[in-house]
Amino acid sequence: MIALDLHPSGRHFLQIPGPSPVPDRILRAMSLPTIDHRGPEFAQLGLKVLAGIREIFQTRQPVAIYPASGTGAWEAALANTLSPGDTVLMYEGGQFASLWKKLAERLGLKPEFIALPGIDAETGLPASWRRGVQADLIEQRLRADAGHGIRAVCVVHNETSTGITSDIAAVRRAIDAARHPALLLVDTISGLASADYRHDEWGVDVSISGSQKGLMLPPGISFNAVSKKALEASKTATLPKAFWAWDEIFEMNAGGYWPTTPNTNLLYGLNEALDMLLDPLHGGLPAVFARHRRWGEGVRAAVRAWGLPIQCADAAVHSPVLTGVVTPQGVDADALRKLIHQRFDLSLGTGLGKLKGRMFRIGHLGDCNDLTLMAALAGCEMGLKLGGVALAGSGVQAAMEYFASHPQQQPLKAAA
Ligand SMILES: *Cc1c(COP(=O)(O)O)cnc(C)c1O
């Protein structure tokens, strides 16, 4: 038996920003027997999840589902729409943007990285990793590209390494203002089903997501929502694509099937997650977004009370999914995480890339509620004290006050 199964009591607190804790209801749905993926029952499941996932992306366009982690769907978005040597404009807002750029290079594309220049004075960390995507920088760069050599603009909606949710509608407006024909590709791997996301309304050409964040599923399936313009581009794009090719997938999806073996049990889980997220009795997507915004507020109230900087320095783009907490110079955030894990069985997200050792991330997504979040914050506060970090005040107290004085819009229980 692996150590995971040896807990004497209670549950592990998986407070990382993905994989997120999976609700029991979804785990139970996934435990059903695997069925014939070419049989008649399967088509019902296939058609239902394909329709439901469109509602989550807020789109009427097709959505491809891959048996892969989010990285596979990143690759699929590029491979389907672009050709070798194409220039793509990518915005450096954090580590996931940097990884996507590396992937683009490996595919034979020419990514051009733009970012807000400079170092942030409060933390000594890169300025562009503390603010949202700057649409005006994208507009300037596209205006200078009179020959339209840039084929796509790639941005991350919810940058999971920093806790920043960028304004995608503003990026669309920037592309339109520059009258530029580039495709808009958006990574909403950790934004979808937690933060408001509108594939159609925001004019996104390919939206990329994954299962293990807001959808509350285990890792293993990922998505491309595809606009008509992107589908057209895929007909002439020449990067090699076989497994990722949209054409055969969409053709088979019309009948509720896939060309290769889909991840049947994860699709059971997706079906259950869609029922939970879209249930009108619980307020549907607007309630999902409000719930995450409120959790973010409560967690940030705690961080502010501790007197520690929040990685996101712009209140307009705080992520409803996670909060990045910057540790004081000289305090190793990873040593602190290790201590908290050992003492309280609480997993926190590590600082990624340029933030390594300087921050930890608290996920507020998946199967969680006010009280599980309070427990997670208590674990953080005890750990910070044990780690010798001087705190300005009690974050636990501040979060309790926030949650108590801001009831959920959607009552948890009907009045007796
Ligand atoms: C998790 C994540 C990824 C990577 O997805 P994998 O499932 O690990 O392949 C990419 N981008 C963002 C913003 C993410 O949060």
XYZ file of C-alpha atoms and ligand atoms in Angstrom:
431
model
C 0.000 0.000 0.000
C 1.235 3.484 -0.781
C 1.486 5.895 2.126
C -1.599 7.759 0.917
C -3.790 4.917 2.136
C -2.270 4.808 5.589
C -3.787 8.012 6.976
C -5.019 7.179 10.449
C -7.903 9.646 10.207
C -9.280 12.538 8.210
C -8.607 13.545 4.639
C -5.574 14.991 2.982
C -6.016 18.699 2.180
C -5.235 19.021 -1.518
C -5.077 22.807 -1.669
C -2.958 23.084 -4.827
C -4.442 24.856 -7.864
C -4.930 21.633 -9.757
C -5.399 18.782 -9.581
C -8.233 19.977 -7.389
C -10.110 17.835 -4.854
C -12.618 15.589 -6.648
C -16.150 15.420 -5.169
C -17.216 11.955 -3.962
C -20.154 12.096 -6.362
C -17.733 12.255 -9.290
C -15.476 9.516 -7.903
C -18.509 7.264 -7.551
C -19.656 8.003 -11.114
C -16.178 7.095 -12.351
C -16.243 3.747 -10.583
C -18.966 2.367 -12.894
C -17.905 -0.426 -15.251
C -16.214 0.606 -18.474
C -18.559 0.082 -21.443
C -18.076 -0.588 -25.160
C -16.981 2.716 -26.680
C -18.588 1.657 -29.990
C -21.846 0.499 -28.407
C -25.239 2.264 -28.304
C -25.110 3.366 -24.637
C -21.823 5.060 -25.246
C -23.248 7.356 -27.930
C -25.757 8.739 -25.404
C -22.940 9.558 -23.007
C -20.786 11.015 -25.800
C -23.525 13.283 -27.137
C -24.464 14.436 -23.643
C -20.951 15.415 -22.561
C -20.208 17.074 -25.918
C -23.351 19.227 -25.524
C -22.650 19.984 -21.852
C -19.031 20.993 -22.318
C -20.158 23.568 -24.909
C -22.281 25.201 -22.230
C -19.236 25.379 -19.974
C -17.151 27.099 -22.686
C -20.240 29.275 -23.429
C -20.017 28.307 -27.074
C -22.144 26.854 -29.866
C -19.025 25.690 -31.726
C -17.550 22.195 -31.545
C -15.332 21.134 -28.647
C -12.707 18.393 -29.099
C -12.066 16.156 -26.076
C -8.646 14.461 -25.914
C -7.441 11.679 -23.616
C -4.465 13.836 -22.583
C -3.452 16.366 -19.951
C -3.740 20.080 -20.731
C -0.371 20.120 -22.487
C -1.772 17.830 -25.186
C -4.584 20.293 -25.871
C -1.995 23.132 -26.050
C -0.180 21.179 -28.743
C -3.442 20.324 -30.529
C -4.442 24.008 -30.730
C -1.134 24.964 -32.374
C -0.760 21.866 -34.573
C -4.251 22.195 -36.033
C -4.072 25.881 -36.934
C -0.445 26.736 -37.801
C 2.359 25.858 -40.204
C 6.099 25.348 -39.629
C 7.950 28.622 -39.129
C 4.790 30.663 -38.396
C 5.297 33.598 -36.051
C 3.040 33.575 -32.995
C 2.752 36.415 -30.514
C 2.730 35.112 -26.933
C 2.374 37.129 -23.746
C 4.682 36.362 -20.827
C 2.514 36.572 -17.759
C 4.004 33.640 -15.865
C 5.355 30.116 -15.963
C 2.518 28.496 -17.920
C 2.870 31.106 -20.684
C 6.617 30.296 -20.691
C 5.954 26.549 -20.988
C 3.498 27.070 -23.829
C 6.149 29.136 -25.632
C 8.689 26.336 -25.177
C 6.182 23.869 -26.634
C 5.611 26.194 -29.630
C 9.371 26.309 -30.253
C 9.616 22.530 -30.150
C 6.845 22.315 -32.752
C 8.872 24.492 -35.136
C 6.952 27.737 -34.648
C 8.562 31.124 -34.055
C 7.047 32.497 -30.845
C 7.665 36.131 -30.059
C 7.358 36.821 -26.332
C 6.162 40.189 -25.135
C 5.781 41.358 -21.551
C 5.561 44.386 -19.363
C 9.256 45.214 -18.770
C 10.959 45.736 -15.416
C 11.179 44.388 -11.900
C 8.495 44.932 -9.293
C 9.796 47.102 -6.420
C 7.790 45.501 -3.576
C 8.871 41.912 -4.237
C 11.906 42.074 -6.531
C 10.002 39.731 -8.898
C 9.298 40.335 -12.638
C 6.714 43.098 -13.109
C 4.833 41.200 -15.828
C 4.286 38.268 -13.451
C 2.319 40.539 -11.091
C -0.150 42.027 -13.613
C -2.616 40.784 -16.196
C -1.998 40.532 -19.923
C -1.525 44.106 -21.226
C -3.801 44.260 -24.254
C -2.338 47.620 -25.343
C 1.115 46.008 -25.797
C -0.488 43.369 -28.019
C -2.296 46.044 -30.030
C 0.938 48.039 -30.534
C 2.814 44.968 -31.708
C 0.041 43.957 -34.123
C -0.201 47.489 -35.566
C 3.531 47.316 -36.321
C 2.994 44.025 -38.159
C 1.703 45.590 -41.393
C 2.550 42.476 -43.431
C 0.469 40.255 -41.097
C 3.343 37.857 -40.466
C 1.931 37.084 -36.997
C -0.473 34.159 -37.423
C -1.763 33.812 -33.880
C -1.921 35.604 -30.549
C -1.579 33.220 -27.578
C -2.574 34.255 -24.076
C -3.249 32.509 -20.787
C -6.631 33.364 -19.233
C -5.935 32.228 -15.666
C -2.153 32.121 -15.062
C -1.896 29.381 -12.449
C 1.690 30.224 -11.539
C 0.746 33.722 -10.352
C -2.984 33.817 -9.528
C -3.914 36.339 -12.208
C -7.008 36.181 -14.442
C -6.553 38.311 -17.550
C -9.200 40.207 -19.501
C -9.628 38.162 -22.688
C -12.312 40.457 -24.145
C -9.715 43.266 -24.019
C -7.270 41.130 -26.023
C -9.981 40.526 -28.635
C -10.631 44.287 -28.820
C -6.890 44.919 -29.222
C -6.668 42.509 -32.182
C -9.745 44.078 -33.785
C -8.513 47.636 -33.170
C -5.273 46.748 -34.975
C -7.395 45.247 -37.806
C -5.172 42.182 -37.646
C -6.258 38.749 -38.932
C -4.271 36.689 -36.351
C -6.101 33.863 -34.614
C -6.710 34.234 -30.875
C -5.696 31.122 -28.907
C -6.448 31.115 -25.187
C -5.295 28.751 -22.435
C -8.115 28.520 -19.903
C -6.869 25.229 -18.476
C -7.278 26.490 -14.918
C -9.880 29.185 -15.564
C -12.715 27.192 -17.103
C -15.604 26.248 -14.799
C -14.305 28.489 -11.993
C -13.867 31.917 -13.625
C -16.310 33.339 -16.182
C -15.187 32.287 -19.652
C -16.977 33.102 -22.934
C -15.510 31.450 -26.013
C -18.089 32.872 -28.456
C -18.729 36.298 -26.989
C -14.992 37.031 -26.629
C -14.266 35.898 -30.188
C -11.721 33.284 -29.166
C -10.585 30.992 -32.006
C -9.265 28.109 -29.916
C -9.911 27.767 -26.172
C -7.803 25.164 -24.405
C -8.728 23.517 -21.115
C -8.123 20.475 -18.951
C -10.064 18.274 -16.568
C -8.204 18.564 -13.260
C -8.902 22.167 -12.278
C -12.348 23.808 -12.299
C -14.063 20.742 -13.736
C -13.162 18.905 -10.490
C -12.057 15.747 -12.328
C -8.845 13.780 -12.061
C -6.196 14.679 -14.661
C -6.433 12.937 -18.024
C -8.769 14.654 -20.468
C -8.416 18.041 -22.122
C -10.280 20.233 -24.557
C -10.152 22.495 -27.623
C -13.175 24.708 -28.301
C -12.868 25.670 -31.961
C -14.236 28.675 -33.880
C -15.241 28.570 -37.568
C -12.174 30.643 -38.401
C -9.884 28.169 -36.608
C -11.590 25.243 -38.340
C -10.982 26.960 -41.714
C -7.329 27.558 -40.771
C -6.939 23.867 -39.919
C -7.691 22.941 -43.543
C -4.566 24.677 -44.855
C -2.259 24.535 -41.808
C 0.688 22.203 -42.433
C 2.207 21.370 -39.046
C 2.074 17.558 -38.815
C -1.066 16.395 -36.997
C -2.585 12.965 -36.798
C -3.743 12.032 -33.304
C -4.649 15.676 -32.598
C -6.395 16.350 -35.942
C -9.813 17.906 -35.431
C -11.415 16.698 -38.706
C -11.777 13.008 -37.825
C -12.696 13.774 -34.223
C -15.510 16.149 -35.150
C -16.775 13.768 -37.828
C -17.073 10.896 -35.335
C -18.383 13.188 -32.567
C -21.492 13.880 -34.657
C -22.687 10.389 -33.691
C -21.380 10.543 -30.099
C -18.171 8.564 -30.775
C -14.432 9.159 -31.137
C -11.981 7.845 -33.745
C -9.736 6.332 -31.027
C -10.634 4.895 -27.605
C -11.884 7.712 -25.384
C -11.298 7.835 -21.639
C -14.668 6.274 -20.811
C -14.512 6.547 -17.018
C -13.317 10.147 -17.111
C -16.276 10.867 -19.391
C -18.583 9.395 -16.701
C -16.905 11.822 -14.339
C -17.309 14.690 -16.789
C -20.983 13.847 -17.168
C -21.405 14.071 -13.389
C -19.362 17.292 -13.172
C -21.534 18.889 -15.877
C -24.685 17.923 -13.954
C -23.241 19.553 -10.846
C -21.938 22.721 -12.510
C -24.948 23.361 -14.735
C -27.680 22.361 -12.238
C -30.210 25.234 -12.270
C -31.254 24.313 -8.708
C -27.790 25.416 -7.581
C -27.727 28.519 -9.746
C -25.772 27.145 -12.725
C -22.594 28.809 -13.969
C -23.280 32.276 -12.467
C -23.347 30.657 -9.005
C -20.141 28.730 -9.776
C -18.339 31.969 -10.683
C -19.724 33.843 -7.657
C -18.663 31.026 -5.327
C -15.045 31.136 -6.536
C -14.888 34.950 -6.456
C -16.070 34.884 -2.851
C -13.543 32.211 -1.855
C -10.809 34.303 -3.465
C -11.923 37.344 -1.449
C -11.869 35.376 1.800
C -8.403 33.942 1.164
C -7.004 37.336 0.156
C -8.456 38.850 3.347
C -6.326 36.304 5.231
C -3.145 37.048 3.265
C -3.595 40.788 3.766
C -4.065 40.272 7.506
C -0.820 38.263 7.614
C 0.838 41.295 6.025
C 2.282 39.262 3.134
C 2.186 40.463 -0.502
C -0.316 38.834 -2.855
C 1.483 37.913 -6.076
C -1.231 39.585 -8.175
C -0.660 43.323 -7.680
C -3.745 44.504 -9.609
C -7.072 44.135 -7.789
C -8.922 44.108 -11.145
C -7.388 40.763 -12.132
C -7.202 38.745 -8.890
C -7.828 35.104 -9.710
C -10.950 33.468 -8.274
C -9.132 30.116 -8.577
C -5.960 30.524 -6.532
C -3.965 33.060 -4.552
C -0.194 33.408 -4.768
C 1.404 34.370 -1.439
C 4.879 35.939 -1.589
C 7.138 34.974 1.322
C 9.581 37.501 2.818
C 13.114 37.632 1.343
C 15.175 34.931 3.028
C 12.195 32.677 3.841
C 12.269 29.574 1.633
C 8.649 29.065 0.583
C 9.316 25.426 -0.333
C 10.733 24.634 3.120
C 7.575 26.194 4.552
C 5.372 24.078 2.265
C 7.240 20.971 3.320
C 6.769 21.798 7.005
C 3.035 22.413 6.502
C 2.698 19.153 4.596
C 4.468 17.162 7.282
C 2.711 18.727 10.228
C -0.806 19.234 8.896
C -1.177 16.991 5.825
C -1.946 20.050 3.703
C -0.538 20.365 0.168
C 0.062 23.893 -1.153
C 1.212 24.872 -4.651
C 4.915 25.518 -5.139
C 6.430 28.693 -6.630
C 7.026 27.972 -10.325
C 9.824 29.185 -12.596
C 10.994 32.662 -11.591
C 8.928 32.405 -8.391
C 10.622 29.246 -7.088
C 11.206 29.507 -3.361
C 9.556 32.934 -3.181
C 5.897 32.051 -3.031
C 3.321 29.416 -2.315
C -0.097 29.087 -3.904
C -3.397 28.370 -2.197
C -5.956 26.754 -4.515
C -9.615 27.645 -3.901
C -11.295 25.407 -6.452
C -12.773 21.954 -6.801
C -14.525 20.183 -3.934
C -14.193 22.891 -1.283
C -16.302 25.154 0.893
C -15.928 27.885 3.512
C -14.971 25.463 6.265
C -12.434 23.443 4.269
C -10.876 26.736 3.205
C -10.797 27.925 6.828
C -8.970 24.734 7.757
C -6.477 25.229 4.946
C -5.855 28.812 6.065
C -5.372 27.614 9.646
C -2.753 25.146 8.361
C -0.992 27.973 6.519
C -1.069 30.274 9.530
C 0.265 27.634 11.924
C 2.966 26.747 9.395
C 3.984 30.376 8.841
C 4.361 30.838 12.603
C 6.309 27.591 12.999
C 8.493 28.677 10.077
C 9.378 31.868 11.942
C 7.572 34.262 9.602
C 6.554 37.431 11.441
C 2.861 37.975 10.762
C 1.071 41.330 11.041
C -2.098 39.661 12.326
C -4.371 36.637 12.102
C -5.424 35.706 8.597
C -7.737 33.046 10.000
C -9.607 35.697 11.970
C -9.865 37.956 8.921
C -11.153 35.148 6.692
C -13.706 34.063 9.321
C -14.978 37.616 9.475
C -15.144 37.849 5.683
C -17.029 34.572 5.232
C -19.386 35.239 8.139
C -20.290 38.724 6.930
C -20.625 37.798 3.232
C -23.200 35.013 2.930
C -23.356 33.004 -0.305
C -25.739 34.453 -2.892
C -27.067 30.951 -3.391
C -28.083 29.560 0.020
C -26.400 26.236 0.845
C -29.560 24.849 2.446
C -33.176 25.725 1.899
C -34.744 27.584 4.838
C -36.586 25.173 7.171
C -2.310 23.038 -15.345
C -2.016 24.010 -16.423
C -1.370 23.659 -17.610
C -0.752 22.320 -17.849
O -1.648 21.332 -17.988
P -1.228 19.799 -17.747
O -2.561 19.191 -17.486
O -0.283 19.777 -16.591
O -0.598 19.311 -18.994
C -1.221 24.628 -18.583
N -1.659 25.882 -18.407
C -2.246 26.263 -17.263
C -2.684 27.680 -17.117
C -2.440 25.341 -16.248
O -3.017 25.725 -15.102
